[in-house]
XYZ file of C-alpha atoms in Angstrom:
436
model
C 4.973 27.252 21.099
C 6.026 24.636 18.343
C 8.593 26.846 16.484
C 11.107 23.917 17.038
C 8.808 21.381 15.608
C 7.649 23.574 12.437
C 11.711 24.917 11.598
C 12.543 21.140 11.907
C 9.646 20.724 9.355
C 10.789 23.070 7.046
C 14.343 22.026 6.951
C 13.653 18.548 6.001
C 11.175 20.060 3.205
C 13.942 22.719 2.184
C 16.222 19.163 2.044
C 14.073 17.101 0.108
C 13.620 20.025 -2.220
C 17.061 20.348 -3.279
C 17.485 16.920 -4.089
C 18.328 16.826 -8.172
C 15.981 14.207 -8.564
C 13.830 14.107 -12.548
C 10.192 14.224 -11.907
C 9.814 10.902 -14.096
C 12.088 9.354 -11.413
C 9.936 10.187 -8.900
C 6.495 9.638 -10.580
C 7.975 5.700 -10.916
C 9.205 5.544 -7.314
C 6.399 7.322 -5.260
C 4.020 3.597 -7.906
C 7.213 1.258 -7.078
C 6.139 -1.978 -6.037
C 8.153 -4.838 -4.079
C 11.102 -3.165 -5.193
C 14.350 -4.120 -4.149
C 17.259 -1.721 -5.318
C 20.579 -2.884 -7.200
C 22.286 -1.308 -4.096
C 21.550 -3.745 -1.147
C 19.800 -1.330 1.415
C 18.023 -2.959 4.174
C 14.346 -1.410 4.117
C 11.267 -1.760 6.847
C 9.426 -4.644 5.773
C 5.368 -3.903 6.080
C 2.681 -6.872 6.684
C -0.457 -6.557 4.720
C -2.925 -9.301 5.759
C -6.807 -9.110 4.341
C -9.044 -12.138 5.608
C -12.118 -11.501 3.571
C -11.047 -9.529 0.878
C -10.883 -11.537 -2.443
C -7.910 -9.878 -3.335
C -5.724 -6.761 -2.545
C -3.248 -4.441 -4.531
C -0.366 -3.234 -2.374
C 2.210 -0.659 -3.307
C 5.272 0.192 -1.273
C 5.779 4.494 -1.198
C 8.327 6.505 -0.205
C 9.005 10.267 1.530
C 7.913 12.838 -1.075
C 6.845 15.863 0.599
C 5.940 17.658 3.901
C 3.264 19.977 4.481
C 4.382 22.267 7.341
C 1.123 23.491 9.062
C 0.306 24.960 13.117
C -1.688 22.375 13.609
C 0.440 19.786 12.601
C 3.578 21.206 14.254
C 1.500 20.747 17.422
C 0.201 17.372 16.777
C 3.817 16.521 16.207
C 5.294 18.277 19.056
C 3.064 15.600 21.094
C 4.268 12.533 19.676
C 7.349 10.532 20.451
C 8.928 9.783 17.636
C 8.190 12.890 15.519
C 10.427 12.457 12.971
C 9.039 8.585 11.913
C 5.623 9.872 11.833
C 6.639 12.881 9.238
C 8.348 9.868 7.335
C 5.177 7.505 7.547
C 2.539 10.054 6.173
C 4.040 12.651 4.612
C 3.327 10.894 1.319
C -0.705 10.849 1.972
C -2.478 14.226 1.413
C -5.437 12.330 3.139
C -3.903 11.918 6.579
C -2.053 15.067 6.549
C -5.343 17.070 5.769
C -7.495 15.258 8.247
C -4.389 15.943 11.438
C -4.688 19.764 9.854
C -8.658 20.020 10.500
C -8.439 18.409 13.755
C -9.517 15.585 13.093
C -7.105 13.218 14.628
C -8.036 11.753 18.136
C -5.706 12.035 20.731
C -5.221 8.903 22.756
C -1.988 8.697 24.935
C -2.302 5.384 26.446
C 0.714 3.103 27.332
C 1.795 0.067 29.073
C 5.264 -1.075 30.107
C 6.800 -4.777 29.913
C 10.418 -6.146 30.046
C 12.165 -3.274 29.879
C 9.423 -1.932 26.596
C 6.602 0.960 26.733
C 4.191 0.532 24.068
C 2.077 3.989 23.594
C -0.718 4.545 21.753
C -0.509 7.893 20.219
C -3.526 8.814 18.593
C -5.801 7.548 15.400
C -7.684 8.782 12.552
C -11.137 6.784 12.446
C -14.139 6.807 10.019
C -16.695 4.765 8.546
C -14.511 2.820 6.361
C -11.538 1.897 8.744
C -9.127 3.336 11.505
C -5.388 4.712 11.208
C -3.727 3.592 14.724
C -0.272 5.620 15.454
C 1.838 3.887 17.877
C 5.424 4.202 18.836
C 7.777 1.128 21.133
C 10.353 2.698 23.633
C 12.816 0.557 25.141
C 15.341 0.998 28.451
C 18.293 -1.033 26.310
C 18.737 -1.094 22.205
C 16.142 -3.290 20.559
C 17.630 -6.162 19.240
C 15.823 -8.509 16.098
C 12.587 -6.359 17.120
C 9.548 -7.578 15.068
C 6.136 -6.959 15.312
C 4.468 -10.454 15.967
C 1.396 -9.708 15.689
C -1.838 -7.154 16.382
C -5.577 -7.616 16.963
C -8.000 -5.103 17.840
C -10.988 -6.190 20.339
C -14.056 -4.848 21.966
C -13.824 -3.801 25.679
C -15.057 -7.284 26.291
C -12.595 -9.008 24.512
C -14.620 -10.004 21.077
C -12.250 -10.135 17.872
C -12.961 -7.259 15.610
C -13.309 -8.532 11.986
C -11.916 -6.390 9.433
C -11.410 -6.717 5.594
C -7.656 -5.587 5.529
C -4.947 -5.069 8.083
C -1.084 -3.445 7.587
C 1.637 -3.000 9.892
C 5.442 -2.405 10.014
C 8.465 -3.687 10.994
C 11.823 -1.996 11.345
C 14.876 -2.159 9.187
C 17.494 -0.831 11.440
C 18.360 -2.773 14.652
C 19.906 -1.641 17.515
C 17.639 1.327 17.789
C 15.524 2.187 21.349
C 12.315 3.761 19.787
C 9.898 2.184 16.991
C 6.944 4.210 15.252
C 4.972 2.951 12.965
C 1.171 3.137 11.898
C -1.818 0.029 12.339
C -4.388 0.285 9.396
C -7.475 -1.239 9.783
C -10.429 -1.092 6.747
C -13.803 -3.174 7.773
C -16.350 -3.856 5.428
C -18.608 -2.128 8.027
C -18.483 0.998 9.786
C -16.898 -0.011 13.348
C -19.565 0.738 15.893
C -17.679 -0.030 19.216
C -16.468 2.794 20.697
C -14.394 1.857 23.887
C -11.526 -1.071 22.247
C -8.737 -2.457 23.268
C -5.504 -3.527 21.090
C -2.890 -6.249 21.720
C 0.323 -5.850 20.588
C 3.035 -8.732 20.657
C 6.328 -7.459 19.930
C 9.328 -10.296 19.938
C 12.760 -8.272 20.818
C 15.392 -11.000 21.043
C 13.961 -14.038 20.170
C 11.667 -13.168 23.574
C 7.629 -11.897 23.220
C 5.986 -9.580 24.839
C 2.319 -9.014 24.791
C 0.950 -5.563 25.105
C -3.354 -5.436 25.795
C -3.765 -1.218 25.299
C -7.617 0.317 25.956
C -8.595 2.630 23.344
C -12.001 5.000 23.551
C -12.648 6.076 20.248
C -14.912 9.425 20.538
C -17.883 9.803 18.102
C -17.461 12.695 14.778
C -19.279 13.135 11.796
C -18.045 11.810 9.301
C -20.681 11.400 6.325
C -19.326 10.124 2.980
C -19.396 12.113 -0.395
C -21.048 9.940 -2.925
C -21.061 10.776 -6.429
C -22.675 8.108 -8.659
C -21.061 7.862 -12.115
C -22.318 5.103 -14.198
C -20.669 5.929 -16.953
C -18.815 3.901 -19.426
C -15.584 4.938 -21.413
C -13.888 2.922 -24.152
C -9.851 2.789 -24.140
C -8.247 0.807 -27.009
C -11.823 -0.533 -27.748
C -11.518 -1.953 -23.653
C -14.749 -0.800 -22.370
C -14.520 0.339 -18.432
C -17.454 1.469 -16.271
C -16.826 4.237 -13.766
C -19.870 2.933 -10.903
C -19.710 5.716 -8.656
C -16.660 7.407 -6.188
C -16.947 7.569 -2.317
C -14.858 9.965 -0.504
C -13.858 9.101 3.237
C -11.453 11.095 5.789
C -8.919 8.214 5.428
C -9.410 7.601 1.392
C -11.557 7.645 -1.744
C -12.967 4.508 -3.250
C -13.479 4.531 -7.460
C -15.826 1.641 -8.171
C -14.626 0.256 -11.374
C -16.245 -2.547 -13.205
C -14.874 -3.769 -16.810
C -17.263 -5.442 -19.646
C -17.125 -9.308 -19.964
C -16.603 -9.020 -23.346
C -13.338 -7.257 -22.958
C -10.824 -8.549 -25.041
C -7.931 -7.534 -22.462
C -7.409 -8.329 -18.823
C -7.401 -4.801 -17.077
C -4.311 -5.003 -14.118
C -3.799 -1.956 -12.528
C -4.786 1.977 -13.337
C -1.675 3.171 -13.426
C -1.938 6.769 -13.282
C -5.840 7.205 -11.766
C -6.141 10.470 -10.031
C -8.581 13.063 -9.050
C -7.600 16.802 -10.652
C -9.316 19.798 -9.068
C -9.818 23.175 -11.521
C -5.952 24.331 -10.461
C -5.035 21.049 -11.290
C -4.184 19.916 -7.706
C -4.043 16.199 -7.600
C -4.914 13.271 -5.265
C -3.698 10.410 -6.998
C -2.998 6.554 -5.616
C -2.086 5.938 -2.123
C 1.337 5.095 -2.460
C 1.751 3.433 0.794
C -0.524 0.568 1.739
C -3.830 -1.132 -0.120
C -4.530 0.505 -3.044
C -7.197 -1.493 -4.923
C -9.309 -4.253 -3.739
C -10.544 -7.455 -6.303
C -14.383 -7.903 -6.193
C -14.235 -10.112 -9.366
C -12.053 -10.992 -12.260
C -13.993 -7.830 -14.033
C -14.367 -5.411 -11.053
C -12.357 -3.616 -9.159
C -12.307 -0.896 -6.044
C -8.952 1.632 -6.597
C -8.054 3.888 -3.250
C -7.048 7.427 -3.817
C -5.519 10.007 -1.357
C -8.741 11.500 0.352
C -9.617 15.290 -0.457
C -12.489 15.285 1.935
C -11.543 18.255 3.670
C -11.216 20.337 0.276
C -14.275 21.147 -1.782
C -13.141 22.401 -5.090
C -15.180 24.154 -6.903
C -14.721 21.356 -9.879
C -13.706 18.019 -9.878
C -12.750 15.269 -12.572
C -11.681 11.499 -12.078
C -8.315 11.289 -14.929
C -7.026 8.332 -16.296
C -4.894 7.778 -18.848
C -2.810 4.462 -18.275
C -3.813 0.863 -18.053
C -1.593 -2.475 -17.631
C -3.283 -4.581 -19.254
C -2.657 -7.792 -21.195
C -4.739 -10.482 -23.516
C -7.358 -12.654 -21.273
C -5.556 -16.091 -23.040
C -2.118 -14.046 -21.575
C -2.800 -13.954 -17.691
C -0.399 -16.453 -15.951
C 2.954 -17.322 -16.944
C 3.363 -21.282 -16.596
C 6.898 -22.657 -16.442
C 8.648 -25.738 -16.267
C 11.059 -25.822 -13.323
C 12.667 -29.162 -14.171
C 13.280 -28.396 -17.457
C 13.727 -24.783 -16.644
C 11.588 -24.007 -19.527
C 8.506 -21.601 -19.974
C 5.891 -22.751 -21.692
C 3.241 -19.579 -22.017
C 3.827 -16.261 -21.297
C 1.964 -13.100 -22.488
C 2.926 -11.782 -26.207
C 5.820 -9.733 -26.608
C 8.165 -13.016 -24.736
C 9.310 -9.776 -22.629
C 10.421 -12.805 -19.999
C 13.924 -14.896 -20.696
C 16.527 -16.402 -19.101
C 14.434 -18.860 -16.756
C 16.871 -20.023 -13.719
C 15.747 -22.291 -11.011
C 17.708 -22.329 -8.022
C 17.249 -23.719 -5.118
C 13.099 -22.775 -4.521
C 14.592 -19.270 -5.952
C 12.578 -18.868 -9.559
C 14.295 -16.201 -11.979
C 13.659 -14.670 -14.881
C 14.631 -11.354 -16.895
C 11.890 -8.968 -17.674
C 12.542 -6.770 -20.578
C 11.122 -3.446 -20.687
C 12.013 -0.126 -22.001
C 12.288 1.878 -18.971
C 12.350 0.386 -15.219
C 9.238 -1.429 -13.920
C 8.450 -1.044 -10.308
C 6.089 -3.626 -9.917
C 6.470 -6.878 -8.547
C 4.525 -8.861 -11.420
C 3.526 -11.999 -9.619
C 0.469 -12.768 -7.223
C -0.840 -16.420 -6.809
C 0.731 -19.852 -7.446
C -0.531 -23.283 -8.541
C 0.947 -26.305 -9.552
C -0.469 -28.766 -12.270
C -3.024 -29.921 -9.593
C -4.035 -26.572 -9.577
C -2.738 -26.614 -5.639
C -1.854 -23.258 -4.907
C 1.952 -23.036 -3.742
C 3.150 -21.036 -1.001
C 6.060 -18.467 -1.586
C 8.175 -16.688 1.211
C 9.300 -13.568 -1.025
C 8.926 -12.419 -4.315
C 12.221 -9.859 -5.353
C 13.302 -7.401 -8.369
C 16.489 -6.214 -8.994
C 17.414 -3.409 -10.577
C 16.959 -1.858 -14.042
C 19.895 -2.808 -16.482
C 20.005 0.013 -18.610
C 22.590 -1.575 -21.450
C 19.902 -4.647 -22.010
C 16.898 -2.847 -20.976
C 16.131 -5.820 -18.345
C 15.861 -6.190 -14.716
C 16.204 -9.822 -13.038
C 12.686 -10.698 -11.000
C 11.538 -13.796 -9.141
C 10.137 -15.540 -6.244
C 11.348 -18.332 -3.459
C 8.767 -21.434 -2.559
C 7.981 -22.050 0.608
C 9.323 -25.600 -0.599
C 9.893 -27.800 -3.702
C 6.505 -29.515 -2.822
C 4.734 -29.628 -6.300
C 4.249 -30.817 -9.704
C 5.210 -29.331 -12.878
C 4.364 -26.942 -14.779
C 3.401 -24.385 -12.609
C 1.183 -20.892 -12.873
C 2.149 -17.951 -12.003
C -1.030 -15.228 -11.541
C -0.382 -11.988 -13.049
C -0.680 -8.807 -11.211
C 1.244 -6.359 -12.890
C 2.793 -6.346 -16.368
C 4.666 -4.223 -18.592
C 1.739 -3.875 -21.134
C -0.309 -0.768 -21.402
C -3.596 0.749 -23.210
C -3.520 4.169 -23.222
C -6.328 7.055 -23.697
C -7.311 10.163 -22.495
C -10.278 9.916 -19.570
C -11.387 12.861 -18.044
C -15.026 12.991 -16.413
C -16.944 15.322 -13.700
C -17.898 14.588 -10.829
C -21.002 16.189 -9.895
């Protein structure tokens, strides 16, 4: 019955496959960051908003491989937009495993404005958030379409509070269909079980706002807790592994680092959970993938394996940004174009102001797919707005790549901070524990 849907599958993983493309070159593409090529391709912007959270991670993934399975075929087969969907989770072994054991709900609602049907395709829900698959189908060709906004409600109308919240929003004009994915993480399991979700879509320059019921049904869904409490020492940086919670939609690693650190840990780089075949779920690639608490704790989000029980299973790390606590922020002088503190190494030159455009060149050995900037504050200690942070590409002759950000305006005294929340700076040691 879904032979079409399945060959189609396997083509596009036969196609991918062939590609000649190094396995380091993918490794750094599936953890690129804000990354905007040398070539100027126009990509599908995402919007990541998080209310409560103190602070969130994002990273930006791309297609890396398909899983071609009955059950998906069929799940497929019933969704408009097939082909998006592939493209949107192909690159989570989570998602893909929970639409292979069924666990995917089903929801096939729609509503029809201006010439637009919004559908509601189906979700993957559990105690930690909800996965929303939705596709836009329009009578004409969708011109400047944007997603405005989303918020998900009880039956009655009562805001939902969440702790983080990303959506899409398409590169290519002039198409007729959208799909794209909602994902919602609370802080608390969501109890309601009939919803409803407004969607206001603005297709040119005019908005439309969809209100779509949803009835989520009930499943079991218990977490797998293991706690750790275990400390390991890399580079004489001591790191406490709290405990790891596995959920349908993703694993949590509870990570806390000692005070007394010398170092500012930045991002795990390469944390991953290996099975006894040495099967892998490593970062999500595509969304949140570590929360702040504090300045010295951290959650990181792994790909879920909850529908796989290996016989063993280890938490690996082996790679840490991480730079000196005095070496956090990069201040600059944007009258003088100067800058005045940066962390040691001076990997960053060439400070240009232009405009509210801030440049610099980042030196580094190989490519860095990171966007290393978070917060800003001026001398006041005001925190200054930005409207896009960019990175060219690598320049393999001076080992550099040009990176930056634009102000929201030129609003501010000098100097101004720039937050670190990546950096080409790494400790480095071999982490391999149980999990039992």
């Amino acid at each position: 019955m879904f032979d079409k849907e399945e060959s189609k599958l396997t083509e596009w993983k036969e196609q991918y496959d062939s590609i000649n493309i190094p396995l380091e070159k993918i490794n750094k593409a599936i953890d690129a960051g804000y990354k905007k090529g040398t070539i100027p391709i126009k990509k599908k912007r995402k919007t990541w908003i998080w209310p409560s959270i103190a602070a969130a991670i994002l990273i930006i993934g791309f297609l890396t491989t398909i899983r071609v399975s009955p059950t998906f075929a069929e799940y497929l087969s019933t969704v408009p937009g097939m082909e998006k969907i592939v493209e949107l989770i192909s690159n989570n072994k989570g998602l893909l495993a929970a639409i292979d054991n069924e666990y995917a709900q089903e929801i096939g609602v729609s509503q029809e404005k201006n010439g637009m049907n919004v559908t509601i395709d189906s979700l993957i829900k559990d105690d930690t958030g909800m996965v929303i698959f939705y596709s836009v189908k329009a009578n004409e060709e969708l011109q400047n379409f944007q997603i405005e906004n989303v918020e998900l409600q009880t039956k009655e109308g009562t805001k939902i509070n969440y702790d983080s919240l990303s959506f899409g929003n398409p590169a290519d004009d002039k198409a007729k269909t959208y799909t794209d994915v909602l994902e919602y993480y609370f802080s608390k399991p969501l109890k309601d079980q009939e919803l409803q979700l407004t969607i206001k879509v603005k297709n040119d320059s005019k908005i439309t706002s969809f209100t779509l019921p949803i009835t989520v049904k009930k499943q079991e869904n218990k977490s797998k807790v293991f706690d750790l409490n275990k400390t390991v020492n890399i580079e004489d940086q001591k790191i406490k592994v709290k405990k790891v919670k596995v959920d349908p939609l993703r694993i949590a690693v509870h990570l806390e680092m000692d005070p007394n650190n010398s170092k500012q840990i930045l991002e795990f780089q390469d944390i991953r959970l290996v099975d006894q075949h040495g099967e892998a779920w490593s970062k999500i690639s595509n969304g949140i993938t570590s929360s702040k608490i504090s300045a010295n704790e951290q959650i990181v989000y792994l790909q879920s394996n909850y529908f796989k029980t290996p016989e063993e299973l280890y938490l690996v790390f082996n790679k840490i940004q991480a730079v000196e606590k005095g070496d956090t922020a990069v201040i600059v002088d944007t009258e003088k174009q100067k800058i005045i503190q940066q962390p040691k190494g001076n990997k960053l030159s060439n400070l240009q102001v232009e405009g509210q455009d801030i440049r610099f060149n980042l030196e580094t050995k190989k490519e860095f797919n990171y966007f290393i900037f978070s917060s800003i504050k001026d001398s006041t200690g005001r925190e200054i707005e930005s409207d896009s942070g960019f990175s060219y590409g690598f320049d393999i002759d001076r080992y550099t790549q040009e990176i930056g950000v634009t102000l929201a305006n030129n609003n501010y005294s000098n100097p101004i901070e720039l937050e670190l929340s990546f950096y080409p700076s790494w400790i480095e040691g071999e982490v391999k524990m149980k999990l039992e």
